[in-house]
Amino acid sequence: MRASAVSGFTLVHAADLHLGGRRWLRSEPEDGEFAEAVRRADRLALRALVDLCLSENARLLLLSGDILDGWCRDHRIALELVKELFRLRDAGCEAALLLGNHDVRTRFARPLLLPEWAFVIGTRGPETRVLDELGVALHGWSAPEVKGDVDVAALYPPPVTDLLNIGLLHTSAEGRRGHADYAPCSRRTLRTHGYDYWALGHVHTREVISTDPWIVFPGNLQGRGSRETGSKGATVVRVQDGRILGAEHRDLAPVRFETIVANAEDAERFDDLLRAASEALARLTDDARARRVIARVVLSGENAAAAALRVPSRRRGAGLRAVARDVAPDRIWVDEAWVDGGPVAGAFGIDLASAP
């Protein structure tokens, strides 16, 4: 490896911030602070990301595309991004931004006035940027326009000898369920191209494709709806003497989406269903470690269906809303509820919209 000014450092890899994007909720939480946290969840997650860089003394932040959401119509969102990047100055942390398919759909990405320690890579095609002090060569291509049968990774520059080579790529790779095909590439090309780390974006579920070399989808920074459940955040990467030592996930999302299934097969009355829901919600809030949770509740069992159908529709919704308020009124919001009675009884939704 070419000699660098530092023997070891930390970098943070994140993607799919979707700043200014929508949250897909059926209704707004009753608690005012909770509702405001949901509205600002993307920005709060960005702040947590910068806080992570500062606490880890990171020297490099990689943002692998879809930083701004394609639906973003508020220029103040872009200004907030720039404001947060300014916080990295005193820590000596540079930021490399890659544009994704959402970034190019919003008019606010192009005129970003980034600080001098932040830059967009690959706006005119595949580009290599060398960071001499860290001994790193960054390779990226923002919003590549290629035919669907072209392996985008194969068009990336060759690795730079004696440097740690990192590729930033916003891609669906070989295809991921629930994600549009975009800048496709093969795992084989990613593995054999000669880079030490591929910082991928576009896929909203965290996935480590390989550890030799490291090929990582960090997942999105903040879930956007009930299809994007579980822990969301960024990846912390440790580098020592020009080698990747490891890549760890850090949970940063202020609001978590979860689906919980409560086994209510033994339920005889509607109160039994509410008790099962209460126990499941209590476990969920414990697992979320004080984060706010948007929950989809599924009451499972043939007897559960029978118990639910014995009471009026309005009482079902009111009962579940009351249970959530009792468990954690400022930390959990039941946005959707279903009863799954199995193949015989079928599944049906509980109307929460009319619940008091």
CSV table of C-alpha atoms in Angstrom, one decimal:
chain,number,residue,atom,x,y,z
A,1,MET,CA,0.0,0.0,0.0
A,2,ARG,CA,1.1,3.5,-0.7
A,3,ALA,CA,2.1,5.3,2.5
A,4,SER,CA,-0.6,7.5,3.9
A,5,ALA,CA,-0.7,10.0,6.7
A,6,VAL,CA,-2.8,7.8,9.0
A,7,SER,CA,-2.3,4.1,9.8
A,8,GLY,CA,-5.9,3.5,10.7
A,9,PHE,CA,-9.2,5.3,10.4
A,10,THR,CA,-13.0,4.9,10.5
A,11,LEU,CA,-15.4,5.6,7.7
A,12,VAL,CA,-19.2,5.6,7.7
A,13,HIS,CA,-21.3,4.3,4.8
A,14,ALA,CA,-25.0,5.2,4.4
A,15,ALA,CA,-27.4,5.3,1.5
A,16,ASP,CA,-31.1,6.0,0.6
A,17,LEU,CA,-31.7,8.9,3.0
A,18,HIS,CA,-34.7,10.0,0.9
A,19,LEU,CA,-34.7,13.4,2.5
A,20,GLY,CA,-38.0,15.2,1.9
A,21,GLY,CA,-39.7,12.0,1.1
A,22,ARG,CA,-43.1,10.7,2.3
A,23,ARG,CA,-44.0,8.4,5.2
A,24,TRP,CA,-46.7,5.9,4.2
A,25,LEU,CA,-49.1,6.0,7.2
A,26,ARG,CA,-52.8,5.4,7.2
A,27,SER,CA,-53.3,8.0,10.0
A,28,GLU,CA,-51.2,10.4,12.0
A,29,PRO,CA,-50.2,9.6,15.6
A,30,GLU,CA,-52.3,11.3,18.3
A,31,ASP,CA,-49.4,12.4,20.4
A,32,GLY,CA,-48.1,15.7,19.0
A,33,GLU,CA,-44.4,15.1,19.6
A,34,PHE,CA,-44.7,11.6,18.1
A,35,ALA,CA,-46.4,13.0,15.0
A,36,GLU,CA,-43.7,15.7,14.6
A,37,ALA,CA,-41.0,13.0,14.9
A,38,VAL,CA,-42.6,11.0,12.1
A,39,ARG,CA,-42.8,14.1,9.9
A,40,ARG,CA,-39.1,14.9,10.5
A,41,ALA,CA,-37.9,11.3,10.8
A,42,ASP,CA,-35.7,11.6,7.7
A,43,ARG,CA,-34.0,14.8,9.0
A,44,LEU,CA,-33.6,13.4,12.5
A,45,ALA,CA,-31.9,10.3,11.0
A,46,LEU,CA,-29.5,12.6,9.1
A,47,ARG,CA,-28.6,14.4,12.3
A,48,ALA,CA,-28.0,11.0,14.0
A,49,LEU,CA,-25.8,10.0,11.0
A,50,VAL,CA,-23.6,13.1,11.4
A,51,ASP,CA,-23.6,12.5,15.2
A,52,LEU,CA,-22.3,9.0,14.6
A,53,CYS,CA,-19.5,10.3,12.4
A,54,LEU,CA,-18.5,12.7,15.1
A,55,SER,CA,-18.7,10.2,17.9
A,56,GLU,CA,-16.6,7.6,15.9
A,57,ASN,CA,-14.1,10.3,14.8
A,58,ALA,CA,-14.8,9.2,11.3
A,59,ARG,CA,-12.6,10.6,8.6
A,60,LEU,CA,-14.9,9.8,5.7
A,61,LEU,CA,-18.6,9.7,5.1
A,62,LEU,CA,-19.9,7.8,2.0
A,63,LEU,CA,-23.5,8.5,0.8
A,64,SER,CA,-24.3,6.0,-1.9
A,65,GLY,CA,-27.3,7.7,-3.6
A,66,ASP,CA,-30.9,8.7,-3.2
A,67,ILE,CA,-29.8,11.3,-0.7
A,68,LEU,CA,-32.8,13.5,-1.6
A,69,ASP,CA,-36.1,11.9,-2.4
A,70,GLY,CA,-37.6,12.4,-5.8
A,71,TRP,CA,-40.7,13.8,-4.3
A,72,CYS,CA,-38.8,16.5,-2.4
A,73,ARG,CA,-40.4,19.9,-3.2
A,74,ASP,CA,-38.9,21.9,-0.3
A,75,HIS,CA,-35.6,23.7,-0.9
A,76,ARG,CA,-35.1,23.9,2.9
A,77,ILE,CA,-34.5,20.1,3.0
A,78,ALA,CA,-31.4,20.5,0.8
A,79,LEU,CA,-30.3,23.4,3.0
A,80,GLU,CA,-30.6,21.2,6.0
A,81,LEU,CA,-28.4,18.6,4.3
A,82,VAL,CA,-25.7,21.2,3.7
A,83,LYS,CA,-26.0,22.5,7.3
A,84,GLU,CA,-25.4,19.0,8.7
A,85,LEU,CA,-22.4,18.4,6.4
A,86,PHE,CA,-20.9,21.6,7.8
A,87,ARG,CA,-20.8,20.0,11.2
A,88,LEU,CA,-18.2,17.5,9.9
A,89,ARG,CA,-15.6,20.3,9.3
A,90,ASP,CA,-14.1,20.4,12.8
A,91,ALA,CA,-13.8,16.6,12.9
A,92,GLY,CA,-11.9,16.5,9.7
A,93,CYS,CA,-14.4,14.2,8.1
A,94,GLU,CA,-14.8,14.4,4.3
A,95,ALA,CA,-18.1,13.4,2.6
A,96,ALA,CA,-18.4,11.8,-0.8
A,97,LEU,CA,-21.9,12.0,-2.3
A,98,LEU,CA,-23.1,9.8,-5.1
A,99,LEU,CA,-26.3,10.7,-6.9
A,100,GLY,CA,-29.0,8.0,-7.4
A,101,ASN,CA,-32.2,7.7,-9.4
A,102,HIS,CA,-34.2,9.8,-6.9
A,103,ASP,CA,-31.6,12.6,-6.6
A,104,VAL,CA,-31.8,13.4,-10.3
A,105,ARG,CA,-35.6,13.6,-10.1
A,106,THR,CA,-35.6,16.5,-7.7
A,107,ARG,CA,-34.5,20.0,-8.8
A,108,PHE,CA,-32.6,20.6,-5.5
A,109,ALA,CA,-29.7,18.2,-6.0
A,110,ARG,CA,-28.0,20.1,-8.9
A,111,PRO,CA,-27.5,23.5,-7.2
A,112,LEU,CA,-26.3,22.2,-3.8
A,113,LEU,CA,-23.6,24.5,-2.4
A,114,LEU,CA,-21.5,21.9,-0.6
A,115,PRO,CA,-18.7,22.8,1.8
A,116,GLU,CA,-15.2,22.2,0.5
A,117,TRP,CA,-14.8,18.9,2.4
A,118,ALA,CA,-17.9,17.4,0.6
A,119,PHE,CA,-18.1,16.6,-3.0
A,120,VAL,CA,-20.3,14.7,-5.5
A,121,ILE,CA,-18.5,12.0,-7.4
A,122,GLY,CA,-18.9,10.9,-11.0
A,123,THR,CA,-21.4,13.4,-12.4
A,124,ARG,CA,-19.9,13.2,-15.9
A,125,GLY,CA,-19.2,9.5,-15.9
A,126,PRO,CA,-17.1,7.0,-14.0
A,127,GLU,CA,-14.6,9.0,-11.9
A,128,THR,CA,-11.7,8.3,-9.5
A,129,ARG,CA,-11.0,10.6,-6.6
A,130,VAL,CA,-7.8,10.0,-4.6
A,131,LEU,CA,-7.7,11.0,-0.9
A,132,ASP,CA,-3.9,11.0,-0.3
A,133,GLU,CA,-4.0,11.6,3.4
A,134,LEU,CA,-6.1,8.4,3.9
A,135,GLY,CA,-4.5,6.4,1.2
A,136,VAL,CA,-7.9,5.9,-0.4
A,137,ALA,CA,-9.1,5.9,-4.0
A,138,LEU,CA,-12.8,6.5,-4.4
A,139,HIS,CA,-14.5,5.4,-7.6
A,140,GLY,CA,-18.1,6.4,-8.4
A,141,TRP,CA,-20.6,7.1,-11.2
A,142,SER,CA,-23.6,9.2,-10.3
A,143,ALA,CA,-26.9,8.2,-12.0
A,144,PRO,CA,-25.4,6.2,-14.8
A,145,GLU,CA,-27.4,6.1,-18.0
A,146,VAL,CA,-26.8,2.6,-19.5
A,147,LYS,CA,-28.8,0.0,-21.3
A,148,GLY,CA,-30.5,-2.7,-19.1
A,149,ASP,CA,-28.1,-5.4,-20.3
A,150,VAL,CA,-24.9,-3.5,-19.4
A,151,ASP,CA,-23.0,-4.5,-16.3
A,152,VAL,CA,-22.3,-1.1,-14.8
A,153,ALA,CA,-19.6,-2.3,-12.4
A,154,ALA,CA,-17.5,-3.5,-15.3
A,155,LEU,CA,-17.4,0.1,-16.6
A,156,TYR,CA,-15.8,1.4,-13.4
A,157,PRO,CA,-12.2,2.5,-13.4
A,158,PRO,CA,-9.5,-0.1,-12.5
A,159,PRO,CA,-8.2,-0.1,-8.9
A,160,VAL,CA,-5.3,2.3,-8.1
A,161,THR,CA,-2.2,0.4,-7.1
A,162,ASP,CA,-1.1,0.7,-3.4
A,163,LEU,CA,-4.3,2.4,-2.3
A,164,LEU,CA,-7.4,1.2,-0.6
A,165,ASN,CA,-10.0,1.1,-3.4
A,166,ILE,CA,-13.6,1.9,-2.7
A,167,GLY,CA,-16.4,1.8,-5.2
A,168,LEU,CA,-19.6,3.8,-4.7
A,169,LEU,CA,-22.5,2.4,-6.8
A,170,HIS,CA,-26.3,2.9,-6.7
A,171,THR,CA,-27.6,-0.3,-8.1
A,172,SER,CA,-30.2,-3.1,-7.9
A,173,ALA,CA,-27.3,-5.5,-8.6
A,174,GLU,CA,-28.7,-8.7,-9.9
A,175,GLY,CA,-32.2,-7.6,-8.9
A,176,ARG,CA,-33.9,-7.3,-5.6
A,177,ARG,CA,-37.6,-7.9,-4.9
A,178,GLY,CA,-39.5,-4.7,-4.3
A,179,HIS,CA,-36.9,-2.5,-6.0
A,180,ALA,CA,-36.9,-1.2,-9.5
A,181,ASP,CA,-34.1,-2.5,-11.7
A,182,TYR,CA,-31.4,0.2,-11.8
A,183,ALA,CA,-27.8,0.2,-12.9
A,184,PRO,CA,-27.6,-3.6,-12.9
A,185,CYS,CA,-24.3,-5.4,-12.2
A,186,SER,CA,-23.2,-8.9,-11.3
A,187,ARG,CA,-21.8,-10.2,-8.1
A,188,ARG,CA,-19.0,-11.7,-10.1
A,189,THR,CA,-17.9,-8.4,-11.4
A,190,LEU,CA,-18.1,-6.7,-8.0
A,191,ARG,CA,-16.0,-9.5,-6.5
A,192,THR,CA,-13.3,-9.6,-9.3
A,193,HIS,CA,-13.0,-5.9,-10.1
A,194,GLY,CA,-10.2,-5.4,-7.6
A,195,TYR,CA,-11.8,-3.0,-5.1
A,196,ASP,CA,-11.5,-3.5,-1.4
A,197,TYR,CA,-15.0,-2.2,-0.5
A,198,TRP,CA,-18.1,-1.6,-2.6
A,199,ALA,CA,-20.4,1.0,-1.0
A,200,LEU,CA,-23.7,0.1,-2.6
A,201,GLY,CA,-27.1,1.9,-2.4
A,202,HIS,CA,-30.7,1.6,-3.8
A,203,VAL,CA,-31.7,-1.6,-1.8
A,204,HIS,CA,-33.4,-0.6,1.4
A,205,THR,CA,-32.7,-3.8,3.3
A,206,ARG,CA,-29.2,-4.2,4.8
A,207,GLU,CA,-27.3,-6.9,3.0
A,208,VAL,CA,-23.6,-8.0,3.1
A,209,ILE,CA,-23.1,-9.7,-0.2
A,210,SER,CA,-19.4,-10.5,0.4
A,211,THR,CA,-16.7,-9.9,3.0
A,212,ASP,CA,-13.8,-10.7,0.6
A,213,PRO,CA,-14.0,-8.1,-0.8
A,214,TRP,CA,-16.6,-6.3,1.2
A,215,ILE,CA,-19.7,-5.6,-0.8
A,216,VAL,CA,-22.4,-3.9,1.4
A,217,PHE,CA,-25.9,-2.6,1.0
A,218,PRO,CA,-26.3,-0.6,4.3
A,219,GLY,CA,-30.1,-0.4,3.8
A,220,ASN,CA,-31.9,2.9,4.1
A,221,LEU,CA,-31.3,5.3,6.9
A,222,GLN,CA,-35.0,5.6,8.0
A,223,GLY,CA,-37.9,3.3,7.1
A,224,ARG,CA,-40.7,4.9,5.1
A,225,GLY,CA,-43.6,2.5,5.6
A,226,SER,CA,-44.8,-0.9,6.8
A,227,ARG,CA,-42.8,-2.7,4.1
A,228,GLU,CA,-39.5,-1.3,5.5
A,229,THR,CA,-39.4,-2.8,9.0
A,230,GLY,CA,-36.7,-3.4,11.5
A,231,SER,CA,-33.4,-1.7,12.3
A,232,LYS,CA,-32.4,1.0,9.9
A,233,GLY,CA,-29.2,3.0,9.9
A,234,ALA,CA,-25.6,3.1,8.6
A,235,THR,CA,-22.5,0.9,8.4
A,236,VAL,CA,-19.3,1.7,10.4
A,237,VAL,CA,-16.2,0.5,8.6
A,238,ARG,CA,-12.8,0.1,10.3
A,239,VAL,CA,-9.6,0.5,8.3
A,240,GLN,CA,-6.1,-0.4,9.5
A,241,ASP,CA,-2.9,-0.3,7.5
A,242,GLY,CA,-4.8,-0.2,4.2
A,243,ARG,CA,-7.1,-3.2,5.0
A,244,ILE,CA,-10.8,-3.4,5.9
A,245,LEU,CA,-11.1,-4.9,9.4
A,246,GLY,CA,-14.8,-5.0,9.6
A,247,ALA,CA,-18.2,-3.4,8.9
A,248,GLU,CA,-20.8,-3.0,11.6
A,249,HIS,CA,-24.4,-1.9,11.4
A,250,ARG,CA,-25.6,1.0,13.6
A,251,ASP,CA,-29.3,1.6,14.2
A,252,LEU,CA,-30.0,5.3,13.7
A,253,ALA,CA,-33.7,5.6,12.7
A,254,PRO,CA,-35.7,7.7,15.2
A,255,VAL,CA,-38.9,5.9,14.0
A,256,ARG,CA,-39.1,2.2,13.4
A,257,PHE,CA,-41.8,0.3,11.4
A,258,GLU,CA,-42.6,-3.1,12.7
A,259,THR,CA,-45.1,-5.9,12.0
A,260,ILE,CA,-46.0,-8.0,15.1
A,261,VAL,CA,-47.9,-11.2,15.1
A,262,ALA,CA,-49.8,-12.0,18.3
A,263,ASN,CA,-50.8,-15.7,18.6
A,264,ALA,CA,-54.5,-15.6,19.7
A,265,GLU,CA,-55.6,-19.1,18.7
A,266,ASP,CA,-56.8,-19.7,22.3
A,267,ALA,CA,-58.9,-16.5,22.4
A,268,GLU,CA,-62.5,-17.0,23.5
A,269,ARG,CA,-63.5,-13.4,23.9
A,270,PHE,CA,-62.5,-10.1,22.3
A,271,ASP,CA,-60.8,-9.1,25.6
A,272,ASP,CA,-58.5,-12.1,25.1
A,273,LEU,CA,-57.4,-10.6,21.7
A,274,LEU,CA,-56.7,-7.3,23.4
A,275,ARG,CA,-54.6,-9.0,26.0
A,276,ALA,CA,-52.5,-10.8,23.3
A,277,ALA,CA,-52.1,-7.5,21.5
A,278,SER,CA,-51.0,-5.8,24.7
A,279,GLU,CA,-48.3,-8.4,25.4
A,280,ALA,CA,-47.0,-8.3,21.8
A,281,LEU,CA,-46.8,-4.5,21.8
A,282,ALA,CA,-45.0,-4.5,25.2
A,283,ARG,CA,-42.4,-6.8,23.8
A,284,LEU,CA,-42.1,-4.7,20.7
A,285,THR,CA,-41.4,-1.5,22.6
A,286,ASP,CA,-38.8,-3.3,24.7
A,287,ASP,CA,-37.0,-4.5,21.6
A,288,ALA,CA,-37.1,-1.0,20.0
A,289,ARG,CA,-35.1,0.4,22.9
A,290,ALA,CA,-37.0,3.6,23.4
A,291,ARG,CA,-37.4,4.4,19.7
A,292,ARG,CA,-40.8,5.4,18.5
A,293,VAL,CA,-42.6,2.5,16.7
A,294,ILE,CA,-45.2,2.5,13.9
A,295,ALA,CA,-46.8,-0.9,14.2
A,296,ARG,CA,-48.8,-3.2,12.1
A,297,VAL,CA,-50.6,-5.7,14.4
A,298,VAL,CA,-51.7,-9.2,13.2
A,299,LEU,CA,-53.9,-11.2,15.5
A,300,SER,CA,-53.4,-14.8,14.4
A,301,GLY,CA,-55.7,-17.8,14.8
A,302,GLU,CA,-59.1,-19.2,13.8
A,303,ASN,CA,-60.4,-18.5,17.2
A,304,ALA,CA,-59.0,-15.0,17.0
A,305,ALA,CA,-61.2,-14.4,13.9
A,306,ALA,CA,-64.3,-15.7,15.7
A,307,ALA,CA,-63.7,-13.6,18.8
A,308,ALA,CA,-63.2,-10.4,16.7
A,309,LEU,CA,-66.3,-10.9,14.7
A,310,ARG,CA,-68.4,-11.2,17.8
A,311,VAL,CA,-68.0,-7.5,18.5
A,312,PRO,CA,-68.9,-4.4,16.4
A,313,SER,CA,-66.3,-3.1,14.0
A,314,ARG,CA,-66.0,0.2,15.9
A,315,ARG,CA,-65.2,-1.6,19.2
A,316,ARG,CA,-62.4,-3.5,17.6
A,317,GLY,CA,-60.6,-0.4,16.5
A,318,ALA,CA,-61.3,1.5,19.7
A,319,GLY,CA,-60.0,-1.5,21.8
A,320,LEU,CA,-56.7,-1.7,19.9
A,321,ARG,CA,-56.1,2.1,20.1
A,322,ALA,CA,-56.8,1.9,23.9
A,323,VAL,CA,-54.3,-0.9,24.3
A,324,ALA,CA,-51.6,1.0,22.5
A,325,ARG,CA,-52.2,4.0,24.6
A,326,ASP,CA,-51.9,1.9,27.8
A,327,VAL,CA,-48.7,0.3,26.7
A,328,ALA,CA,-46.8,3.4,25.5
A,329,PRO,CA,-48.8,6.3,24.4
A,330,ASP,CA,-45.8,8.4,23.3
A,331,ARG,CA,-43.7,5.6,21.8
A,332,ILE,CA,-46.1,3.4,19.8
A,333,TRP,CA,-48.8,4.0,17.2
A,334,VAL,CA,-50.9,1.2,15.8
A,335,ASP,CA,-51.3,2.3,12.2
A,336,GLU,CA,-52.7,-1.0,10.8
A,337,ALA,CA,-54.4,-4.0,12.3
A,338,TRP,CA,-55.4,-7.4,10.8
A,339,VAL,CA,-57.0,-10.6,12.0
A,340,ASP,CA,-55.6,-13.7,10.3
A,341,GLY,CA,-57.9,-16.6,10.8
A,342,GLY,CA,-56.0,-19.0,8.6
A,343,PRO,CA,-57.2,-20.7,5.5
A,344,VAL,CA,-60.7,-21.4,6.9
A,345,ALA,CA,-61.6,-18.0,8.3
A,346,GLY,CA,-59.4,-15.9,6.1
A,347,ALA,CA,-57.9,-12.5,6.9
A,348,PHE,CA,-59.6,-9.1,7.4
A,349,GLY,CA,-58.5,-5.7,8.5
A,350,ILE,CA,-59.6,-3.9,11.6
A,351,ASP,CA,-60.8,-0.3,10.9
A,352,LEU,CA,-58.8,2.0,13.0
A,353,ALA,CA,-59.7,5.2,11.1
A,354,SER,CA,-63.0,5.6,12.9
A,355,ALA,CA,-61.6,4.6,16.4
A,356,PRO,CA,-61.8,7.3,19.0
